[in-house]
GROMACS .gro file of C-alpha atoms in nm:
model
  379
    1MET     CA    1   1.095  -6.078  -5.261
    2LEU     CA    2   1.344  -6.322  -5.096
    3LEU     CA    3   1.088  -6.613  -5.190
    4ASP     CA    4   1.099  -6.519  -5.564
    5ARG     CA    5   1.502  -6.531  -5.576
    6GLU     CA    6   1.440  -6.873  -5.434
    7VAL     CA    7   1.216  -7.003  -5.681
    8ALA     CA    8   1.391  -6.827  -5.960
    9PHE     CA    9   1.706  -6.982  -5.834
   10PHE     CA   10   1.595  -7.351  -5.798
   11PHE     CA   11   1.394  -7.314  -6.139
   12PHE     CA   12   1.665  -7.152  -6.345
   13PHE     CA   13   2.002  -7.113  -6.198
   14LEU     CA   14   2.026  -7.484  -6.056
   15PRO     CA   15   1.944  -7.638  -6.390
   16ALA     CA   16   2.136  -7.430  -6.589
   17SER     CA   17   2.450  -7.526  -6.364
   18ILE     CA   18   2.382  -7.874  -6.411
   19TYR     CA   19   2.335  -7.841  -6.784
   20LEU     CA   20   2.662  -7.688  -6.800
   21LEU     CA   21   2.836  -7.901  -6.628
   22GLN     CA   22   2.714  -8.225  -6.805
   23LYS     CA   23   2.786  -8.018  -7.131
   24LYS     CA   24   3.173  -7.971  -7.024
   25ALA     CA   25   3.190  -8.330  -6.911
   26THR     CA   26   3.056  -8.458  -7.266
   27GLU     CA   27   3.304  -8.233  -7.427
   28ASN     CA   28   3.599  -8.390  -7.260
   29PRO     CA   29   3.538  -8.783  -7.267
   30ARG     CA   30   3.917  -8.857  -7.172
   31THR     CA   31   3.885  -8.673  -6.848
   32VAL     CA   32   3.533  -8.816  -6.765
   33LYS     CA   33   3.427  -9.159  -6.861
   34HIS     CA   34   3.069  -9.119  -6.764
   35PRO     CA   35   2.938  -8.776  -6.782
   36THR     CA   36   2.579  -8.858  -6.673
   37TYR     CA   37   2.706  -9.022  -6.360
   38PHE     CA   38   2.959  -8.747  -6.304
   39CYS     CA   39   2.707  -8.483  -6.323
   40ALA     CA   40   2.478  -8.680  -6.092
   41LEU     CA   41   2.743  -8.706  -5.823
   42GLN     CA   42   2.779  -8.336  -5.810
   43ILE     CA   43   2.404  -8.219  -5.773
   44PRO     CA   44   2.441  -8.266  -5.401
   45ASP     CA   45   2.738  -8.018  -5.391
   46ILE     CA   46   2.536  -7.794  -5.622
   47ILE     CA   47   2.229  -7.786  -5.387
   48ILE     CA   48   2.425  -7.707  -5.092
   49GLU     CA   49   2.592  -7.409  -5.243
   50THR     CA   50   2.262  -7.317  -5.351
   51PHE     CA   51   2.128  -7.313  -4.975
   52VAL     CA   52   2.452  -7.117  -4.850
   53PHE     CA   53   2.420  -6.876  -5.110
   54LEU     CA   54   2.048  -6.841  -5.002
   55GLN     CA   55   2.156  -6.796  -4.629
   56ILE     CA   56   2.383  -6.526  -4.720
   57ASN     CA   57   2.114  -6.334  -4.909
   58MET     CA   58   1.913  -6.382  -4.622
   59ALA     CA   59   2.157  -6.247  -4.374
   60ALA     CA   60   2.231  -5.934  -4.627
   61GLU     CA   61   1.801  -5.905  -4.597
   62LEU     CA   62   1.771  -5.801  -4.257
   63SER     CA   63   1.397  -5.792  -4.147
   64THR     CA   64   1.254  -5.448  -4.083
   65SER     CA   65   1.041  -5.592  -3.807
   66ILE     CA   66   1.280  -5.641  -3.523
   67ASN     CA   67   1.169  -5.422  -3.228
   68ILE     CA   68   1.438  -5.219  -3.125
   69LYS     CA   69   1.249  -4.998  -2.884
   70GLU     CA   70   1.254  -5.298  -2.630
   71PRO     CA   71   1.583  -5.472  -2.484
   72ARG     CA   72   1.697  -5.773  -2.675
   73TRP     CA   73   1.634  -6.016  -2.389
   74ASP     CA   74   1.320  -6.089  -2.216
   75GLN     CA   75   1.267  -5.834  -1.943
   76SER     CA   76   1.047  -6.052  -1.732
   77THR     CA   77   1.323  -6.266  -1.605
   78PHE     CA   78   1.608  -6.178  -1.379
   79VAL     CA   79   1.875  -6.317  -1.611
   80GLY     CA   80   1.748  -6.103  -1.925
   81ARG     CA   81   1.766  -5.810  -1.746
   82ALA     CA   82   2.104  -5.875  -1.615
   83LYS     CA   83   2.231  -5.934  -1.968
   84HIS     CA   84   2.038  -5.636  -2.084
   85PHE     CA   85   2.212  -5.398  -1.796
   86PHE     CA   86   2.560  -5.539  -1.844
   87THR     CA   87   2.534  -5.447  -2.194
   88VAL     CA   88   2.390  -5.078  -2.087
   89THR     CA   89   2.672  -5.036  -1.846
   90ASP     CA   90   2.956  -5.169  -2.040
   91PRO     CA   91   3.252  -4.940  -1.927
   92ARG     CA   92   3.423  -5.007  -2.286
   93ASN     CA   93   3.147  -4.785  -2.447
   94ILE     CA   94   3.296  -4.475  -2.316
   95LEU     CA   95   3.602  -4.515  -2.514
   96LEU     CA   96   3.376  -4.510  -2.857
   97THR     CA   97   3.493  -4.240  -3.080
   98ASN     CA   98   3.255  -3.982  -3.240
   99GLU     CA   99   3.298  -4.133  -3.538
  100GLN     CA  100   3.157  -4.463  -3.397
  101LEU     CA  101   2.888  -4.302  -3.231
  102ALA     CA  102   2.762  -4.099  -3.533
  103HIS     CA  103   2.775  -4.433  -3.727
  104ALA     CA  104   2.557  -4.619  -3.448
  105HIS     CA  105   2.322  -4.321  -3.463
  106LYS     CA  106   2.269  -4.325  -3.849
  107VAL     CA  107   2.212  -4.717  -3.841
  108ILE     CA  108   1.952  -4.695  -3.570
  109THR     CA  109   1.762  -4.358  -3.723
  110ASP     CA  110   1.773  -4.536  -4.081
  111TYR     CA  111   1.635  -4.857  -3.935
  112ARG     CA  112   1.351  -4.665  -3.758
  113THR     CA  113   1.261  -4.541  -4.082
  114GLY     CA  114   1.268  -4.856  -4.269
  115VAL     CA  115   1.596  -4.858  -4.411
  116VAL     CA  116   1.852  -5.134  -4.371
  117SER     CA  117   2.238  -5.059  -4.402
  118PRO     CA  118   2.377  -5.314  -4.681
  119GLY     CA  119   2.504  -5.617  -4.518
  120LEU     CA  120   2.397  -5.533  -4.175
  121THR     CA  121   2.319  -5.853  -3.949
  122GLU     CA  122   2.074  -5.843  -3.644
  123ASP     CA  123   2.413  -5.866  -3.391
  124GLU     CA  124   2.546  -5.547  -3.566
  125LEU     CA  125   2.172  -5.388  -3.547
  126TRP     CA  126   2.153  -5.491  -3.168
  127ARG     CA  127   2.513  -5.365  -3.108
  128ALA     CA  128   2.442  -5.030  -3.280
  129LYS     CA  129   2.114  -5.016  -3.066
  130TYR     CA  130   2.300  -5.046  -2.724
  131VAL     CA  131   2.579  -4.809  -2.829
  132PHE     CA  132   2.316  -4.551  -2.944
  133ASP     CA  133   2.121  -4.591  -2.629
  134SER     CA  134   2.468  -4.556  -2.413
  135ALA     CA  135   2.536  -4.224  -2.575
  136PHE     CA  136   2.208  -4.025  -2.675
  137HIS     CA  137   1.925  -3.950  -2.442
  138PRO     CA  138   1.617  -4.142  -2.496
  139ASP     CA  139   1.340  -3.842  -2.502
  140THR     CA  140   1.579  -3.530  -2.637
  141GLY     CA  141   1.798  -3.745  -2.881
  142GLU     CA  142   2.080  -3.508  -2.745
  143LYS     CA  143   2.435  -3.662  -2.693
  144MET     CA  144   2.482  -3.695  -2.320
  145ILE     CA  145   2.747  -3.572  -2.111
  146LEU     CA  146   3.064  -3.835  -2.107
  147ILE     CA  147   3.065  -3.869  -1.727
  148GLY     CA  148   2.696  -3.872  -1.689
  149ARG     CA  149   2.637  -4.199  -1.909
  150MET     CA  150   2.555  -4.547  -1.745
  151SER     CA  151   2.890  -4.670  -1.911
  152ALA     CA  152   3.065  -4.436  -1.680
  153GLN     CA  153   2.923  -4.551  -1.371
  154VAL     CA  154   3.189  -4.824  -1.286
  155PRO     CA  155   3.513  -4.602  -1.346
  156MET     CA  156   3.382  -4.303  -1.208
  157ASN     CA  157   3.207  -4.470  -0.928
  158MET     CA  158   3.523  -4.692  -0.860
  159THR     CA  159   3.749  -4.409  -0.824
  160ILE     CA  160   3.538  -4.172  -0.596
  161THR     CA  161   3.388  -4.476  -0.370
  162GLY     CA  162   3.765  -4.599  -0.331
  163CYS     CA  163   3.888  -4.249  -0.264
  164MET     CA  164   3.597  -4.206  -0.021
  165MET     CA  165   3.684  -4.550   0.174
  166THR     CA  166   4.065  -4.455   0.173
  167PHE     CA  167   4.053  -4.095   0.306
  168TYR     CA  168   3.750  -4.096   0.561
  169LYS     CA  169   3.955  -4.032   0.905
  170THR     CA  170   3.976  -3.653   0.866
  171THR     CA  171   3.683  -3.387   0.850
  172PRO     CA  172   3.852  -3.203   0.531
  173ALA     CA  173   3.866  -3.535   0.338
  174VAL     CA  174   3.539  -3.636   0.458
  175VAL     CA  175   3.395  -3.304   0.329
  176VAL     CA  176   3.586  -3.289   0.008
  177TRP     CA  177   3.498  -3.646  -0.120
  178GLN     CA  178   3.158  -3.638   0.014
  179TRP     CA  179   3.109  -3.306  -0.204
  180ILE     CA  180   3.276  -3.460  -0.496
  181ASN     CA  181   3.063  -3.790  -0.482
  182GLN     CA  182   2.736  -3.594  -0.475
  183SER     CA  183   2.851  -3.342  -0.736
  184PHE     CA  184   2.889  -3.687  -0.948
  185ASN     CA  185   2.550  -3.789  -0.873
  186ALA     CA  186   2.386  -3.480  -0.943
  187ILE     CA  187   2.537  -3.474  -1.333
  188VAL     CA  188   2.430  -3.835  -1.348
  189ASN     CA  189   2.074  -3.756  -1.231
  190TYR     CA  190   2.070  -3.442  -1.458
  191THR     CA  191   2.208  -3.640  -1.759
  192ASN     CA  192   1.943  -3.927  -1.741
  193ARG     CA  193   1.655  -3.680  -1.647
  194SER     CA  194   1.322  -3.785  -1.792
  195GLY     CA  195   1.203  -3.586  -2.095
  196ASP     CA  196   0.845  -3.650  -1.939
  197ALA     CA  197   0.928  -3.463  -1.596
  198PRO     CA  198   1.228  -3.255  -1.700
  199ILE     CA  199   1.438  -3.133  -1.364
  200THR     CA  200   1.454  -2.767  -1.326
  201VAL     CA  201   1.740  -2.601  -1.226
  202SER     CA  202   1.618  -2.513  -0.864
  203GLN     CA  203   1.482  -2.877  -0.791
  204LEU     CA  204   1.870  -2.988  -0.923
  205GLY     CA  205   2.026  -2.750  -0.685
  206THR     CA  206   1.771  -2.819  -0.403
  207ALA     CA  207   1.841  -3.189  -0.456
  208TYR     CA  208   2.226  -3.136  -0.483
  209VAL     CA  209   2.256  -2.922  -0.200
  210SER     CA  210   2.065  -3.140   0.046
  211ALA     CA  211   2.221  -3.457  -0.032
  212THR     CA  212   2.569  -3.304   0.017
  213THR     CA  213   2.460  -3.162   0.326
  214GLY     CA  214   2.293  -3.523   0.458
  215ALA     CA  215   2.599  -3.715   0.356
  216VAL     CA  216   2.859  -3.487   0.496
  217ALA     CA  217   2.663  -3.456   0.824
  218THR     CA  218   2.620  -3.841   0.841
  219ALA     CA  219   2.983  -3.932   0.797
  220LEU     CA  220   3.116  -3.682   1.030
  221GLY     CA  221   2.838  -3.776   1.290
  222LEU     CA  222   2.929  -4.141   1.270
  223ASN     CA  223   3.307  -4.067   1.248
  224ALA     CA  224   3.257  -3.883   1.600
  225LEU     CA  225   3.060  -4.209   1.724
  226THR     CA  226   3.319  -4.449   1.594
  227LYS     CA  227   3.653  -4.249   1.728
  228HIS     CA  228   3.657  -4.516   2.022
  229ILE     CA  229   3.510  -4.821   1.844
  230SER     CA  230   3.712  -5.098   1.617
  231PRO     CA  231   3.878  -4.940   1.337
  232LEU     CA  232   3.684  -5.182   1.110
  233ILE     CA  233   3.351  -5.021   1.224
  234GLY     CA  234   3.492  -4.683   1.101
  235ARG     CA  235   3.533  -4.817   0.758
  236PHE     CA  236   3.188  -4.816   0.686
  237VAL     CA  237   3.099  -4.475   0.779
  238PRO     CA  238   3.135  -4.388   0.394
  239PHE     CA  239   2.876  -4.658   0.312
  240ALA     CA  240   2.634  -4.514   0.580
  241ALA     CA  241   2.663  -4.168   0.436
  242VAL     CA  242   2.598  -4.265   0.070
  243ALA     CA  243   2.284  -4.473   0.175
  244ALA     CA  244   2.150  -4.169   0.369
  245ALA     CA  245   2.269  -3.939   0.053
  246ASN     CA  246   2.083  -4.172  -0.172
  247CYS     CA  247   1.758  -4.172   0.050
  248ILE     CA  248   1.752  -3.786   0.040
  249ASN     CA  249   1.870  -3.718  -0.316
  250ILE     CA  250   1.683  -3.962  -0.527
  251PRO     CA  251   1.329  -3.870  -0.359
  252LEU     CA  252   1.419  -3.474  -0.409
  253MET     CA  253   1.529  -3.526  -0.760
  254ARG     CA  254   1.207  -3.677  -0.847
  255GLN     CA  255   0.978  -3.497  -0.639
  256ARG     CA  256   0.794  -3.358  -0.949
  257GLU     CA  257   0.679  -3.733  -0.991
  258LEU     CA  258   0.586  -3.733  -0.631
  259GLN     CA  259   0.347  -3.443  -0.682
  260HIS     CA  260   0.210  -3.502  -0.978
  261GLY     CA  261   0.278  -3.866  -1.063
  262ILE     CA  262   0.420  -4.084  -1.335
  263PRO     CA  263   0.214  -4.205  -1.651
  264ILE     CA  264   0.102  -4.563  -1.616
  265THR     CA  265  -0.044  -4.794  -1.897
  266ASP     CA  266  -0.203  -5.125  -1.956
  267GLU     CA  267  -0.026  -5.431  -2.070
  268ASN     CA  268  -0.045  -5.283  -2.438
  269ASP     CA  269   0.098  -4.948  -2.342
  270ASN     CA  270  -0.235  -4.729  -2.361
  271ARG     CA  271  -0.193  -4.466  -2.140
  272LEU     CA  272  -0.402  -4.461  -1.832
  273GLY     CA  273  -0.354  -4.144  -1.657
  274GLU     CA  274  -0.070  -4.038  -1.369
  275SER     CA  275  -0.005  -4.194  -1.056
  276THR     CA  276   0.165  -4.072  -0.745
  277ASN     CA  277   0.136  -4.436  -0.586
  278ALA     CA  278   0.310  -4.573  -0.869
  279ALA     CA  279   0.573  -4.299  -0.831
  280GLN     CA  280   0.627  -4.382  -0.476
  281GLN     CA  281   0.689  -4.763  -0.566
  282ALA     CA  282   0.923  -4.676  -0.870
  283ILE     CA  283   1.126  -4.422  -0.634
  284SER     CA  284   1.141  -4.711  -0.362
  285GLN     CA  285   1.269  -4.952  -0.572
  286VAL     CA  286   1.524  -4.717  -0.744
  287VAL     CA  287   1.646  -4.594  -0.380
  288VAL     CA  288   1.694  -4.994  -0.273
  289SER     CA  289   1.885  -5.060  -0.616
  290ARG     CA  290   2.118  -4.769  -0.539
  291ILE     CA  291   2.175  -4.862  -0.194
  292LEU     CA  292   2.242  -5.265  -0.276
  293MET     CA  293   2.464  -5.136  -0.578
  294ALA     CA  294   2.720  -4.943  -0.336
  295SER     CA  295   2.677  -5.221  -0.076
  296PRO     CA  296   2.957  -5.500  -0.222
  297GLY     CA  297   3.187  -5.219  -0.314
  298MET     CA  298   3.172  -5.044   0.031
  299ALA     CA  299   3.116  -5.353   0.226
  300ILE     CA  300   3.380  -5.625   0.107
  301PRO     CA  301   3.681  -5.402   0.062
  302PRO     CA  302   3.679  -5.295   0.416
  303PHE     CA  303   3.748  -5.645   0.554
  304LEU     CA  304   4.014  -5.715   0.297
  305MET     CA  305   4.180  -5.374   0.350
  306ASN     CA  306   4.179  -5.426   0.731
  307HIS     CA  307   4.358  -5.740   0.698
  308LEU     CA  308   4.610  -5.606   0.429
  309GLU     CA  309   4.703  -5.306   0.622
  310LYS     CA  310   4.861  -5.541   0.883
  311LYS     CA  311   5.091  -5.702   0.659
  312ALA     CA  312   5.429  -5.586   0.558
  313PHE     CA  313   5.364  -5.451   0.211
  314LEU     CA  314   5.121  -5.184   0.308
  315ARG     CA  315   5.335  -5.079   0.602
  316LYS     CA  316   5.629  -5.068   0.368
  317PHE     CA  317   5.465  -4.875   0.055
  318PRO     CA  318   5.142  -4.713   0.255
  319TRP     CA  319   5.079  -4.515  -0.059
  320MET     CA  320   4.948  -4.839  -0.248
  321SER     CA  321   4.639  -4.838  -0.013
  322ALA     CA  322   4.435  -4.598  -0.233
  323PRO     CA  323   4.499  -4.793  -0.569
  324ILE     CA  324   4.429  -5.139  -0.412
  325GLN     CA  325   4.114  -4.989  -0.265
  326VAL     CA  326   3.985  -4.823  -0.602
  327THR     CA  327   4.085  -5.155  -0.777
  328LEU     CA  328   3.864  -5.386  -0.533
  329VAL     CA  329   3.592  -5.128  -0.540
  330GLY     CA  330   3.604  -5.125  -0.930
  331PHE     CA  331   3.607  -5.540  -0.933
  332CYS     CA  332   3.275  -5.543  -0.713
  333LEU     CA  333   3.087  -5.266  -0.926
  334VAL     CA  334   3.144  -5.423  -1.237
  335PHE     CA  335   2.901  -5.692  -1.113
  336ALA     CA  336   2.699  -5.523  -0.865
  337THR     CA  337   2.604  -5.201  -1.101
  338PRO     CA  338   2.403  -5.451  -1.364
  339LEU     CA  339   2.266  -5.679  -1.125
  340CYS     CA  340   2.131  -5.444  -0.874
  341CYS     CA  341   1.961  -5.257  -1.194
  342ALA     CA  342   1.830  -5.568  -1.277
  343LEU     CA  343   1.662  -5.642  -0.952
  344PHE     CA  344   1.357  -5.477  -1.036
  345PRO     CA  345   1.155  -5.486  -1.389
  346GLN     CA  346   1.240  -5.146  -1.567
  347LYS     CA  347   0.861  -5.183  -1.657
  348SER     CA  348   0.701  -5.232  -1.302
  349SER     CA  349   0.354  -5.301  -1.243
  350MET     CA  350   0.105  -5.283  -0.944
  351SER     CA  351  -0.260  -5.377  -0.887
  352VAL     CA  352  -0.527  -5.148  -0.999
  353SER     CA  353  -0.661  -5.159  -0.610
  354ARG     CA  354  -0.342  -4.986  -0.507
  355LEU     CA  355  -0.367  -4.659  -0.717
  356GLU     CA  356  -0.553  -4.370  -0.567
  357PRO     CA  357  -0.955  -4.417  -0.525
  358GLU     CA  358  -1.012  -4.165  -0.801
  359LEU     CA  359  -0.791  -4.324  -1.052
  360GLN     CA  360  -0.937  -4.678  -0.968
  361GLU     CA  361  -1.259  -4.548  -1.047
  362LYS     CA  362  -1.157  -4.397  -1.377
  363ILE     CA  363  -0.986  -4.697  -1.504
  364ARG     CA  364  -1.273  -4.934  -1.375
  365ALA     CA  365  -1.525  -4.713  -1.578
  366ASN     CA  366  -1.326  -4.667  -1.897
  367HIS     CA  367  -1.113  -5.004  -1.882
  368PRO     CA  368  -1.315  -5.261  -1.693
  369GLY     CA  369  -1.092  -5.545  -1.781
  370VAL     CA  370  -0.771  -5.400  -1.666
  371GLU     CA  371  -0.649  -5.550  -1.347
  372ARG     CA  372  -0.266  -5.404  -1.348
  373VAL     CA  373  -0.125  -5.119  -1.481
  374PHE     CA  374   0.233  -5.072  -1.580
  375PHE     CA  375   0.502  -4.788  -1.563
  376ASN     CA  376   0.884  -4.669  -1.607
  377LYS     CA  377   1.038  -4.727  -1.282
  378GLY     CA  378   1.323  -4.522  -1.400
  379LEU     CA  379   1.741  -4.581  -1.309
   0.00000   0.00000   0.00000
């Protein structure tokens, strides 16, 4: 359609413009002494305006072949994955109004059916996609709980982690903040549950109670051990508790995958079966990412706070300790969250030889050319 417009423009509009320009110049000999020469000088400007006109039309005619099922950037590179997750975890997305979310929902829904909104550009399409993905569940299509969205990770975690690291010396404070942290984790895990392997209320409750118990027990046990050691060592107790809780919480939350396996595909997304070995690799990668994600925010501020608390300012205004700690943690999490999510490809892979023996036989019998399988590792 666009090519037809170009041909029509060049063969009809362009000559017509030159003709009218020459006619106008001829009718005003006092103003233009050499009409033909004057028209020849105007032709380059007309051609430039022609291409500008066509570019505007090309922008308006957005192609419907853009694959918005996949991220915008190359996910085989760390930089591409980092760009993707910086967009996914952008805290500004939690400030979007219901009207903005509804508009993004309509743009994406229409585009998937082949309908392009008038004047929609490619950048606007990708922005709508990431707004849509930040608020609506990929499997169910339901609007997700606000504090369970990936865009809420930084503001929620900076507040909870900052308080965990400020109020860690007394047993009631440890119990309260570890409970709050695991309650938040339960909400996040439930909100981002897989539609292919839904979390039951029983599984959610077991993981929640187990992770909370593990985190509190670890924190209290380490607090008792560090009473006679340097105060700096004691500041790392919350990090140890969070790491222990992640090692408990995530495998329990995804126990169905460990029992029955996760879907594996070939490079063309053809489903080959379910693998528990792939599930083990996926969950291991997520546990490592989550622990490393918490590391900068829980490892760097203790050194800074240990130094700042010796200064006159915090001795005069001790109540400023919590806000400063929360701010430091937040600064670390802004970068640590997307970068650690990007450590492993979302679409992970493993060799067929590492799968269960019976699954290896099935794949080699039905798909002899397949050497690697792919699967979604989750978050």
